CSV table of N, CA and C in Angstrom, one decimal:
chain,number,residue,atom,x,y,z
A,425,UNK,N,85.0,58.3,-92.0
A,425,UNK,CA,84.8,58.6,-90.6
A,425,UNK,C,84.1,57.4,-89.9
A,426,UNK,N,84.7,57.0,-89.3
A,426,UNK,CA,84.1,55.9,-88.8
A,426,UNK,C,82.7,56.2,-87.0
A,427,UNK,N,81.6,55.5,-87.2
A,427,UNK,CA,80.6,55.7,-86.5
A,427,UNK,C,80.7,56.2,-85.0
A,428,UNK,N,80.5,57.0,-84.4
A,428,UNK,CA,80.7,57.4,-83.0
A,428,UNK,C,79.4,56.1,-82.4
A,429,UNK,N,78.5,56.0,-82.9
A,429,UNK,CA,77.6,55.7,-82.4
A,429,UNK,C,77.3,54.1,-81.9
A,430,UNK,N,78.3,53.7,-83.1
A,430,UNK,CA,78.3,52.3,-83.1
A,430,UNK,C,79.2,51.8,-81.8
A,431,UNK,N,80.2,53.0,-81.4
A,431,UNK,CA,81.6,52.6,-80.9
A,431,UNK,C,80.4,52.8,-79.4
A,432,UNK,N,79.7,53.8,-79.2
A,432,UNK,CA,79.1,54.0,-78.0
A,432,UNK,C,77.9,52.6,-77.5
A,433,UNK,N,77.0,52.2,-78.8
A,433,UNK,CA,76.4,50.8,-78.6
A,433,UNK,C,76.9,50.0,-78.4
A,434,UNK,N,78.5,50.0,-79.0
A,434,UNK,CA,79.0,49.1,-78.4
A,434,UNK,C,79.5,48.8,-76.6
A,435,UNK,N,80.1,50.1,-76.6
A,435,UNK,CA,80.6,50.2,-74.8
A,435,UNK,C,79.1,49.5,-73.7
A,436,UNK,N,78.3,50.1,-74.2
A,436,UNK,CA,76.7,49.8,-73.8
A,436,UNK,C,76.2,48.8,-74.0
A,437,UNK,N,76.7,47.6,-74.4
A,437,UNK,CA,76.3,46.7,-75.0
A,437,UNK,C,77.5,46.0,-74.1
A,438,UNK,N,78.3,46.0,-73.9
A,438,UNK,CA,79.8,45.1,-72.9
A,438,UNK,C,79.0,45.8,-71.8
A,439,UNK,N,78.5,46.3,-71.0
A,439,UNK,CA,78.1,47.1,-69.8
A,439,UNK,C,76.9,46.3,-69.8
A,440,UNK,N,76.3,45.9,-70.6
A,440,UNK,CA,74.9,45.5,-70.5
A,440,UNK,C,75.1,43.5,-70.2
A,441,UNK,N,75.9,43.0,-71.1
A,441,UNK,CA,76.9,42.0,-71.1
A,441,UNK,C,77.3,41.4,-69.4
A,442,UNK,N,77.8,42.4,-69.4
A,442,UNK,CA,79.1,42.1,-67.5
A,442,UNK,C,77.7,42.3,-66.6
A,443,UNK,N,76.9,43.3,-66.7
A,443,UNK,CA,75.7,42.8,-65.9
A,443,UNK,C,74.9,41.2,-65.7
A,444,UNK,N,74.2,41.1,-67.0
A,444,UNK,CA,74.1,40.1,-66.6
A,444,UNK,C,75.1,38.7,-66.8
A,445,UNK,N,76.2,38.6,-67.0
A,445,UNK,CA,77.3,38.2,-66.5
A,445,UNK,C,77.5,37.5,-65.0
A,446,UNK,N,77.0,39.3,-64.3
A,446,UNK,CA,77.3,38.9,-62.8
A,446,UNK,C,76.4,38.5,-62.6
A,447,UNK,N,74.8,38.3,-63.2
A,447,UNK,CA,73.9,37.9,-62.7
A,447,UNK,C,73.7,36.1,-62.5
A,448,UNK,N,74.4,35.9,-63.9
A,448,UNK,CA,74.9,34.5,-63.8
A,448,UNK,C,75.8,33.8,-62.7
A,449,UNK,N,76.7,34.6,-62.9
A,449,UNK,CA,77.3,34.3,-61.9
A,449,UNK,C,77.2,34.4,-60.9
A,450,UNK,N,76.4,35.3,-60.2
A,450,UNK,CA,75.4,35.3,-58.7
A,450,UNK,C,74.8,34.1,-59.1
A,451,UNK,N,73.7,33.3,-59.8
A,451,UNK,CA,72.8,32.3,-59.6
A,451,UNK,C,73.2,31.1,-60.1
A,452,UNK,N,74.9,30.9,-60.2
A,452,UNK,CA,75.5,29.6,-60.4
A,452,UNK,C,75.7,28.5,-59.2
A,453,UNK,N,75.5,29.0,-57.8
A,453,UNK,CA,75.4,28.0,-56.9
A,453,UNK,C,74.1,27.8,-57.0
A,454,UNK,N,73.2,27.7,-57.6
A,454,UNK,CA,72.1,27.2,-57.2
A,454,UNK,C,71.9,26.2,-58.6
A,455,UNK,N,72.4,25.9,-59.5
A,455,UNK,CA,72.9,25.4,-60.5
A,455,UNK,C,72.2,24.0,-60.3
A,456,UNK,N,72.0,23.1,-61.3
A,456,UNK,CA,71.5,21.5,-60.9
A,456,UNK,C,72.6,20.9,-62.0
A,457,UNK,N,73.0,21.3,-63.0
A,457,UNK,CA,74.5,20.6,-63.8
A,457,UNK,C,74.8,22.3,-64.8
A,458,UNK,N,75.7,21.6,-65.4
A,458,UNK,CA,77.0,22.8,-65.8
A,458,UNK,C,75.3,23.9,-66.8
A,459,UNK,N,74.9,23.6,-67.6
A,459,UNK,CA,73.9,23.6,-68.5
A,459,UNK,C,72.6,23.7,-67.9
A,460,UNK,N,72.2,23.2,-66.7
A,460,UNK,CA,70.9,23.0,-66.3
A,460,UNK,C,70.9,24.2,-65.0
A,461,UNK,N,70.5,25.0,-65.0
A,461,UNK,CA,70.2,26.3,-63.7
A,461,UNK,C,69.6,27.2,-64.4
A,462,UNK,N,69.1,28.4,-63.1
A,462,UNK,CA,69.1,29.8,-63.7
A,462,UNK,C,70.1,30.3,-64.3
A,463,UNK,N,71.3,30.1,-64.2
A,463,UNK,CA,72.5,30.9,-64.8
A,463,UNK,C,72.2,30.8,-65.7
A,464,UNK,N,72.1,29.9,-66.4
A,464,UNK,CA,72.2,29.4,-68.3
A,464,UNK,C,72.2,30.5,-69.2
A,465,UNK,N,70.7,31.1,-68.6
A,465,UNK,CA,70.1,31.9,-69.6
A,465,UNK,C,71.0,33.5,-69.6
A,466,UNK,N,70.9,33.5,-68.1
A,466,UNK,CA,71.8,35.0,-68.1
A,466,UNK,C,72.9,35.2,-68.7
A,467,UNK,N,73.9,33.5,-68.5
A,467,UNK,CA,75.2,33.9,-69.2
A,467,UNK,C,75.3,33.6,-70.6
A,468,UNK,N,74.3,33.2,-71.5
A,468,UNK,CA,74.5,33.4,-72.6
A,468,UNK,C,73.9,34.5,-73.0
A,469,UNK,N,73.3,35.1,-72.5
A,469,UNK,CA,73.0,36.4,-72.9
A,469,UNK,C,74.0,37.5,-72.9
A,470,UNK,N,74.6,37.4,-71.6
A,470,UNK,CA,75.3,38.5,-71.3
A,470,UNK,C,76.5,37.9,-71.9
A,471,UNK,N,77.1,36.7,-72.5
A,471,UNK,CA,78.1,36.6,-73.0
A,471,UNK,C,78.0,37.3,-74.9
A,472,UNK,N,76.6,37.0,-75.1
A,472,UNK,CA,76.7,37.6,-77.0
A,472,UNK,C,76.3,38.6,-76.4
A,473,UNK,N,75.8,39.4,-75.4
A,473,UNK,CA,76.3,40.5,-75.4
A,473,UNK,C,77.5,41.5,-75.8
A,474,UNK,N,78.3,41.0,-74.8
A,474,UNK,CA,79.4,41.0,-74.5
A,474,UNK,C,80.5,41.1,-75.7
A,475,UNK,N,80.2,39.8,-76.4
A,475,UNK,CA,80.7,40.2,-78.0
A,475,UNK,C,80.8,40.9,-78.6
A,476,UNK,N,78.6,41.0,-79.0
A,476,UNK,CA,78.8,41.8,-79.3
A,476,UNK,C,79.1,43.3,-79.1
A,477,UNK,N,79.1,43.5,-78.2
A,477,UNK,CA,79.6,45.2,-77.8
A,477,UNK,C,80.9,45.2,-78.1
A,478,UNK,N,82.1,43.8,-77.9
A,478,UNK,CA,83.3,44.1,-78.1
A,478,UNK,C,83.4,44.2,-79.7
A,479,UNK,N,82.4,43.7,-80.5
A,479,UNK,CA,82.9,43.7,-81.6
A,479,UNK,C,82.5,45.4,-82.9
A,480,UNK,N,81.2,45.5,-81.7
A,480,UNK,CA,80.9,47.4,-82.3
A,480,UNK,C,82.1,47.9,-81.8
A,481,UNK,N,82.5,48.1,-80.9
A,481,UNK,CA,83.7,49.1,-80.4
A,481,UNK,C,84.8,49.0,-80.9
A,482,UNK,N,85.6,47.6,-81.6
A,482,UNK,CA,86.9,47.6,-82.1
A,482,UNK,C,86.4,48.1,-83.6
A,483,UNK,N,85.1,47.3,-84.0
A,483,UNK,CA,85.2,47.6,-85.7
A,483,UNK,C,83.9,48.4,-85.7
A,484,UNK,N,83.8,49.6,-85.9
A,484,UNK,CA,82.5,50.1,-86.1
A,484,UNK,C,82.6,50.3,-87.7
A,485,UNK,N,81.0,50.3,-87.9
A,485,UNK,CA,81.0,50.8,-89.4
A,485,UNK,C,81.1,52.6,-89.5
A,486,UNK,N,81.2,52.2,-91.4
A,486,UNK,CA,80.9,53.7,-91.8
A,486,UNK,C,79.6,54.6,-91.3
A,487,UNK,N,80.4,55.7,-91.0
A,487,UNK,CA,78.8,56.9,-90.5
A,487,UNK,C,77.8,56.7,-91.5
A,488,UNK,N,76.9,56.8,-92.0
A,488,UNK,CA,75.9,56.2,-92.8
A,488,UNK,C,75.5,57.7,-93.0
A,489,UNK,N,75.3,58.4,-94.5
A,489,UNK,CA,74.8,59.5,-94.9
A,489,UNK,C,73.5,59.3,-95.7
A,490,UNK,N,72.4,60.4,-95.4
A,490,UNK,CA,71.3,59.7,-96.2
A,490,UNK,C,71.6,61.1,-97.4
A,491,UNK,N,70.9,60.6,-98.9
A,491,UNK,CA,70.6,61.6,-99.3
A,491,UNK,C,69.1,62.2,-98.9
A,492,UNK,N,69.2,63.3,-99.5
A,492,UNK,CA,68.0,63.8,-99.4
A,492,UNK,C,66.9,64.6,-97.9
A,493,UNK,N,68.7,64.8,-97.1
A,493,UNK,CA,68.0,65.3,-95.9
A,493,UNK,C,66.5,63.8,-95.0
A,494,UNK,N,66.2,64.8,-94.4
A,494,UNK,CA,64.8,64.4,-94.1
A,494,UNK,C,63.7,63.5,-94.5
A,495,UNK,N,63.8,63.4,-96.0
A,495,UNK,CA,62.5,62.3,-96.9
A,495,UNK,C,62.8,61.2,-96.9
A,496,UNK,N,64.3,60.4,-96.1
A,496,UNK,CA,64.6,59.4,-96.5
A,496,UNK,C,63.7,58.4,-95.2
A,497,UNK,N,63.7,59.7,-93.9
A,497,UNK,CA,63.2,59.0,-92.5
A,497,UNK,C,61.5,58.7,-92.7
A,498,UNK,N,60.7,59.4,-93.2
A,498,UNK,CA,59.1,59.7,-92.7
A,498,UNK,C,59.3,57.8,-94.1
A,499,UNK,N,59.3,58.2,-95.1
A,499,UNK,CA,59.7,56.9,-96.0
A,499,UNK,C,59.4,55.4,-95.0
A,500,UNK,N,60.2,54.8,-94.1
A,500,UNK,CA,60.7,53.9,-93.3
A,500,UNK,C,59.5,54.0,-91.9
A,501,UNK,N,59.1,55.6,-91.7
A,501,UNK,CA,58.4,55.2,-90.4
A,501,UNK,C,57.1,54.5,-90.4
A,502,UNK,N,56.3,54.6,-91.6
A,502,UNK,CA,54.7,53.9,-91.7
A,502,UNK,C,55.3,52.3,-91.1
A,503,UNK,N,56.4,51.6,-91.8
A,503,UNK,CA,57.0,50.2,-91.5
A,503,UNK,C,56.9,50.2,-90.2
A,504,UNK,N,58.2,51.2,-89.8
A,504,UNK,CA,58.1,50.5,-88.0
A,504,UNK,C,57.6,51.0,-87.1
A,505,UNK,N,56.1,51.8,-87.3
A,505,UNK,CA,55.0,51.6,-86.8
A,505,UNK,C,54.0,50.8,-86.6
A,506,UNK,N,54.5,49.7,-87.7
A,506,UNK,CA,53.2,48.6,-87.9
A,506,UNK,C,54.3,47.3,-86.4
A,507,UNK,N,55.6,47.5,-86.4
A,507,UNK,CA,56.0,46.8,-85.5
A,507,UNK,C,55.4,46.5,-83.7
A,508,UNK,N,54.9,47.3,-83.3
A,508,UNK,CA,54.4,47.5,-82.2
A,508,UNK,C,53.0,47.1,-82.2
A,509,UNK,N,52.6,47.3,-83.3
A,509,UNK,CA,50.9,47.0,-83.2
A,509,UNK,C,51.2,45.5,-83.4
A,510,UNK,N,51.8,44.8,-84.3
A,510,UNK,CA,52.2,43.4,-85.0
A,510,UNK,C,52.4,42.5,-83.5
A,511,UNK,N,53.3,43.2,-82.5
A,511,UNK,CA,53.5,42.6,-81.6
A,511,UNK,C,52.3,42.4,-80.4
A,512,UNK,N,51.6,43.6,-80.4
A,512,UNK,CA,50.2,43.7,-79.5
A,512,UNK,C,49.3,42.4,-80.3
A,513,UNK,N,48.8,42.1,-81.6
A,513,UNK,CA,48.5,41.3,-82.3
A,513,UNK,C,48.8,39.7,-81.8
A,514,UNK,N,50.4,39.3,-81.7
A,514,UNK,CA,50.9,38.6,-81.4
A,514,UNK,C,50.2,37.7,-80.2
A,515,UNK,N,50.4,38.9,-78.9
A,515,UNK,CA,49.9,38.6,-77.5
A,515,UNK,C,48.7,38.2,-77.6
A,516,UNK,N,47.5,38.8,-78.6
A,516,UNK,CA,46.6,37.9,-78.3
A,516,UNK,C,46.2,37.0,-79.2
A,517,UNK,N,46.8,36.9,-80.1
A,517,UNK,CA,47.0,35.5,-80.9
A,517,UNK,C,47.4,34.6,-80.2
A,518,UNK,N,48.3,34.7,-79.6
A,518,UNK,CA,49.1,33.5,-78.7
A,518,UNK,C,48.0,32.5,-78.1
A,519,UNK,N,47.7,32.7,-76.9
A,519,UNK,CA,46.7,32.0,-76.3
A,519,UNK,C,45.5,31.4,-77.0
A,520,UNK,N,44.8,32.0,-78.4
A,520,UNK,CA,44.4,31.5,-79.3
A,520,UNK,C,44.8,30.8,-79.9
A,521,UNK,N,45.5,30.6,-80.7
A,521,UNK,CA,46.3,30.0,-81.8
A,521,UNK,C,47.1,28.8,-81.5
A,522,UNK,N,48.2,29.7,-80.3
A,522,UNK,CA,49.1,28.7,-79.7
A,522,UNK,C,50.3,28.6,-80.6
A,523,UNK,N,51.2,28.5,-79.6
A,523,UNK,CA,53.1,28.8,-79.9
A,523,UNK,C,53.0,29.0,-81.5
A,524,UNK,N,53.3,27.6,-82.0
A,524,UNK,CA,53.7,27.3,-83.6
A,524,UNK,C,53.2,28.4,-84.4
A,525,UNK,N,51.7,27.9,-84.0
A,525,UNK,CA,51.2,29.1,-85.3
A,525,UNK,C,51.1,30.7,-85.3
A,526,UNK,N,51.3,30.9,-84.1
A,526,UNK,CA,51.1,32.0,-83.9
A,526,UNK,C,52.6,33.1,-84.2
A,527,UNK,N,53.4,31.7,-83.6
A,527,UNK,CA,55.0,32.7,-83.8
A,527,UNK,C,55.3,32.8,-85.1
A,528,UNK,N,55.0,31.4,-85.2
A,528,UNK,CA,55.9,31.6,-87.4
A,528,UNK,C,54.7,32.5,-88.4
A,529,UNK,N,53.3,32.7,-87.8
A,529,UNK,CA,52.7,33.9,-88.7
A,529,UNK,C,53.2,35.3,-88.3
A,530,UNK,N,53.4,35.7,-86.9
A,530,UNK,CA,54.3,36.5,-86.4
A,530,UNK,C,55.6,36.9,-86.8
A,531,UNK,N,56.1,36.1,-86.7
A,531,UNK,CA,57.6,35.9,-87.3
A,531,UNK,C,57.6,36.1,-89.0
A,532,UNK,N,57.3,35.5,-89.8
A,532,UNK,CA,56.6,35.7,-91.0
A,532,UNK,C,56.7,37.4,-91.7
A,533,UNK,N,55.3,37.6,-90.5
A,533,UNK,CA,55.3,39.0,-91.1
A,533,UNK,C,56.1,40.1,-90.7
A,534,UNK,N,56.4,39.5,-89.3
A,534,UNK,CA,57.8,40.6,-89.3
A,534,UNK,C,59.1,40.9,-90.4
A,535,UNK,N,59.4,39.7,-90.5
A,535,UNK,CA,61.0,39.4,-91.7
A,535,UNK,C,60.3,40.5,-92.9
A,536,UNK,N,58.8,40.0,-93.3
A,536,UNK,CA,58.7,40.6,-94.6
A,536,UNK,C,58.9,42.2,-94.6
A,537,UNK,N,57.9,42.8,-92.5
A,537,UNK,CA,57.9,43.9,-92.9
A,537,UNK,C,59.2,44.9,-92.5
A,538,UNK,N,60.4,43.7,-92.2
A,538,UNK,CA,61.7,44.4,-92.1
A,538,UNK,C,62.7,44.3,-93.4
A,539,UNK,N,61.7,43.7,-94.2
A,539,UNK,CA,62.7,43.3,-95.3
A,539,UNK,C,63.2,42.5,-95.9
A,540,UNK,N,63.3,41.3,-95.5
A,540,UNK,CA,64.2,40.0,-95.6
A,540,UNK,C,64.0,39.5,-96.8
A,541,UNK,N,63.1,40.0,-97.6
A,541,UNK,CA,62.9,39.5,-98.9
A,541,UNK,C,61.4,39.3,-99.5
A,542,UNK,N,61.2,38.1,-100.2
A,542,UNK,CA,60.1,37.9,-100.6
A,542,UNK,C,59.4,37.1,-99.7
A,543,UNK,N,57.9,36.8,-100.1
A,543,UNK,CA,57.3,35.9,-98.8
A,543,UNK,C,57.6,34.7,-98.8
A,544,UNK,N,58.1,34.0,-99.5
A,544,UNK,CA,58.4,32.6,-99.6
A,544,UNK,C,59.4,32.2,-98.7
A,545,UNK,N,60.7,33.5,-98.5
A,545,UNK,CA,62.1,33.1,-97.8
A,545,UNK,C,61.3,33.4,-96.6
A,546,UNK,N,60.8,34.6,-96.5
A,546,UNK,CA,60.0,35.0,-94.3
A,546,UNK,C,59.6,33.8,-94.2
A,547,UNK,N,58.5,33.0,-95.3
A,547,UNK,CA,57.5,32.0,-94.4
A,547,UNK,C,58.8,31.2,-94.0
A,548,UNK,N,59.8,30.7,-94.7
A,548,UNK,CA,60.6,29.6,-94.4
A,548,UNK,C,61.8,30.1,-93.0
A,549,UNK,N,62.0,31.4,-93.5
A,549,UNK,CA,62.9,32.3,-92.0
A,549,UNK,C,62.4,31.8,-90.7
A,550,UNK,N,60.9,32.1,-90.8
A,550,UNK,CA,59.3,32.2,-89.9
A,550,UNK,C,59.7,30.6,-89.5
A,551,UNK,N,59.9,29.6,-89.9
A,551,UNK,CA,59.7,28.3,-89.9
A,551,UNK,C,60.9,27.7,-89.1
A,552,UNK,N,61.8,28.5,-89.6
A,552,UNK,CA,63.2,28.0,-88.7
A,552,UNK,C,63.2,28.6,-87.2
A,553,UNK,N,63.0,29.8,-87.5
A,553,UNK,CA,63.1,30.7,-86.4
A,553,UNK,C,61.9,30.0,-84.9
A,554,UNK,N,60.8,29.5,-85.3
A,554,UNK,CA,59.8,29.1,-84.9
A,554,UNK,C,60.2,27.5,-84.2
A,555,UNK,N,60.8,26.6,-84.6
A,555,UNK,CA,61.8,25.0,-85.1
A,555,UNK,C,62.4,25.7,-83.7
A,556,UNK,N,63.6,26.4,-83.7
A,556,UNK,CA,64.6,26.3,-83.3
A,556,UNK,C,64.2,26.7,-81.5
A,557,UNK,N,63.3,27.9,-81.3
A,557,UNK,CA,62.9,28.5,-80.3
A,557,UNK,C,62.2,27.5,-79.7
A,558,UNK,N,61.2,26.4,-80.4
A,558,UNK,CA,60.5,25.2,-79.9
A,558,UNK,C,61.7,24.2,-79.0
A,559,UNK,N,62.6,24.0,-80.1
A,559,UNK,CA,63.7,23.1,-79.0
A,559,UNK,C,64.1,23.4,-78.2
A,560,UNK,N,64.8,24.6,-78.2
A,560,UNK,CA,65.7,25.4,-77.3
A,560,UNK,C,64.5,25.5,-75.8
A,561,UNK,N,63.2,26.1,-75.9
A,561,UNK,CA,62.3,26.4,-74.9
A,561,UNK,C,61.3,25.2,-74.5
A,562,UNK,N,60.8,24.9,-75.2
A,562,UNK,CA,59.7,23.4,-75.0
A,562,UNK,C,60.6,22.2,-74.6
A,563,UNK,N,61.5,21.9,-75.3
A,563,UNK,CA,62.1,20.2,-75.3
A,563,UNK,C,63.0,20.6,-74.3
A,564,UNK,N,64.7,21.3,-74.5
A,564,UNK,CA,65.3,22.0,-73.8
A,564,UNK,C,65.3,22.2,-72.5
A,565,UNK,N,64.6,23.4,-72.1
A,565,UNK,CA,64.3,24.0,-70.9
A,565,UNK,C,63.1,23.4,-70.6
A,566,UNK,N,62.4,23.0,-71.6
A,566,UNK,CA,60.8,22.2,-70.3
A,566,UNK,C,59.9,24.0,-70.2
A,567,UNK,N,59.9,25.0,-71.0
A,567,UNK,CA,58.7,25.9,-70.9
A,567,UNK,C,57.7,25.7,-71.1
A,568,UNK,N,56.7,25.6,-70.7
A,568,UNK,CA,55.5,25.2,-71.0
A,568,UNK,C,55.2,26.9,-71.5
A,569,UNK,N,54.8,26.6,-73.1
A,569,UNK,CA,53.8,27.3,-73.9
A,569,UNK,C,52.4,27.2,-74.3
A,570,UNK,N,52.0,28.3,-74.8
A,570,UNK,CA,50.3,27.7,-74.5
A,570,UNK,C,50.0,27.0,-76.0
A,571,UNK,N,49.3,25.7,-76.0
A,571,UNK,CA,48.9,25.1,-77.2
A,571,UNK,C,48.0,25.8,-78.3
A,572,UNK,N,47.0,27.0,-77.1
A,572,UNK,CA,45.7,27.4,-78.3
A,572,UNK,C,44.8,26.8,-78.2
A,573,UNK,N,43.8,27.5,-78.0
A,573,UNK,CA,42.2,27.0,-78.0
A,573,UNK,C,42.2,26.4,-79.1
A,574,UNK,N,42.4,26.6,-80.5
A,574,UNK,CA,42.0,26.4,-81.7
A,574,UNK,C,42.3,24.9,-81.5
A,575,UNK,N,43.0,23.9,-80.9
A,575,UNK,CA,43.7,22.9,-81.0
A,575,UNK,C,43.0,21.9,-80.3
A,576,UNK,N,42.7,22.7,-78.8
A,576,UNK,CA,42.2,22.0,-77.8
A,576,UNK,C,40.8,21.7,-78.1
A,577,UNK,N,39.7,23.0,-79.1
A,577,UNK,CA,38.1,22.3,-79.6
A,577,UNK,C,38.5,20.9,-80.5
A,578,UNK,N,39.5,21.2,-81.3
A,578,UNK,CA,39.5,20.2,-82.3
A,578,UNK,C,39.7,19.0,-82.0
A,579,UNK,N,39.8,18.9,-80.5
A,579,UNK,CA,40.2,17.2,-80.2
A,579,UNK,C,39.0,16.5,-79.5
A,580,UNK,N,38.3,17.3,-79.4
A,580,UNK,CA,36.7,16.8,-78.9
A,580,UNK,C,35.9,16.0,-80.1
């Protein structure tokens, strides 16, 4: 039996997609080159949206059965409760720490506490994931992120 649910995240996910779609495409005259405007951001979003929704809805997965009733959920919840707090953490790390360090120890312990493996693959996940967001936002688009006090004493 294939997933109702997946088929439905996906319709929701193309819906979510074509929105901002049009939002891109509303803020394409104001554009400075093909790559350089507000559109950028909306239309690559709403385009892997878009995907992805088309790609839950043609192929969903198997309905997923747990054993054991009920014991299998309370198991899993202590984890992604610590996600919300990790991210509150985050925020005021940031302005302390500053981008790098703060995202890839963030990043880090997220992978570990979703799973990704052992600590050695998160720190290096943590590392790419941290690399890539630097280009894309800092070099890229010109975001200015906060460096961190920790950085700014050290240069005195």
């Amino acid at each position: 039996m294939k997933s109702v649910a997946d088929r439905s995240a996906g319709v929701l996910a193309i819906l979510a997609g074509c929105l901002s779609l049009r939002e891109a495409y509303r803020l394409y005259p104001y554009h400075v080159t093909l790559l350089g405007g507000d559109h950028v951001f909306p239309a690559f979003i709403g385009g892997g949206l878009a995907l992805a929704g088309i790609w839950l809805a043609l192929f969903p997965g198997e309905a997923v059965r747990q054993e054991g009733g009920e014991r299998a959920i309370p198991r899993f919840l202590p984890k992604t409760g610590l996600i919300p707090l990790l991210l509150l953490i985050y925020t005021f790390l940031l302005p302390w720490a500053g981008y790098p360090a703060a995202t890839s120890l963030a990043a880090a312990l997220l992978f570990r506490l979703l799973g990704a493996g052992k600590w050695w693959r998160c720190a290096v996940y943590a590392l790419l994931l941290t690399a890539g967001l630097y280009l894309i936002f800092i070099e890229w688009l010109h975001t200015p992120f906060p460096a961190g006090m920790v950085w700014q004493f050290s240069r005195r």
